[in-house]
């Protein structure tokens, strides 16, 4: 069953990034370039909004069953995406696909905790984290491969055979976690979905607006804040809250969850922006830029695995993520110094340092939160951390994307007046084919925009260092020394059926 969980995680992670290199071809086929940002935003909004719901449903009905339902939703949506005849249809089906991905992400880690003994949990969470990290890099390369050799539709349809294998694998194991009778907090789910949607839409739309005073941006931000406050108020009073605030009342769990959110920003920053440098500034095509990103993913994956195994054997559940946050901050500080003359190999090296940090943070602190959570809250505690992580990634896309886009537009307008930035935003590799005088100015513009985005990421990582430093190490050691609260296999053998 563990391989089935990994396969499900692969599908979810792959489709979050596979659209990057396939998008220009999709636009050429279906038209309506105005909907291009929604191909990613709609997926992320749906994924973030539904994760906690699936975590709760897993606690109620059994995580294996809900994981199978999430995979099924994802597969149906993948087929629909592959058959879409317009951009509107594709965006709508991407929302449904994001719902399935949110269920997969929200339940996968809790399923691992159900299956694996506590003394080996860090190692197996490392395996799962390795998959999530690796697919984010494989995605753009796979998208380019399908576009070049088959059709963009195969980027979605390829999920079907893998998903069916995943369903077959998870159906062969009857072990599941403890089930507790709950009611689903649908009001909380709606408030969470609307507030996160408003926030992400405001931040993702900021890059194309003149200022933060745009009426649309202000309306979205105001709505997000009001609904967010309403969500917290409702959760504090609901008999069966979607996100039990008691999980975050403990200092260790609250700070560990916040650190995961911040590291999610770092992960997105390391995945999205170096390829833009490789394409627009260094002149590589989309597939090769994906290969150049592989060292970041491999370092992230290797450190995820090593951190889990080291923590299992020697402890260090605070020292390891603290070291990781420092690596992220230093890595992005170095990336903020890039110029048009910076060698691609140096950008790769800086990215590897940041990737080392990301891998040391995420899974180690997820393991800590799981050990602090009661068995009855295992699913929702895990999905809360994963929600924070995906929210961090989404915020990274929105905030840093806004900074990069606004800086790029300003630089292009200053250096090449009258040039339409939209001609190169979707396909930065086109810069290499322009006239020499224009190409040089656009490369300078891209380098400035990217260095500015990396510069903004640095103080965010510094905040992460402070957050991890505030985690009480002694309390963590005492908790991890206790026998984990577990449900005997005899009791879990028929749960969730």
PDB file of N, CA and C in Angstrom, residues 246 365 475:
ATOM      1  N   UNK A 246      -7.369  23.520  18.848  1.00  0.00           N
ATOM      2  CA  UNK A 246      -6.561  22.924  19.916  1.00  0.00           C
ATOM      3  C   UNK A 246      -5.263  22.338  19.373  1.00  0.00           C
ATOM      4  N   UNK A 365       9.507  18.523  10.643  1.00  0.00           N
ATOM      5  CA  UNK A 365       8.525  19.198  11.495  1.00  0.00           C
ATOM      6  C   UNK A 365       7.129  18.601  11.332  1.00  0.00           C
ATOM      7  N   UNK A 475      10.877  20.320  25.112  1.00  0.00           N
ATOM      8  CA  UNK A 475       9.525  19.763  25.037  1.00  0.00           C
ATOM      9  C   UNK A 475       9.434  18.742  23.910  1.00  0.00           C
TER      10      UNK A 475
END
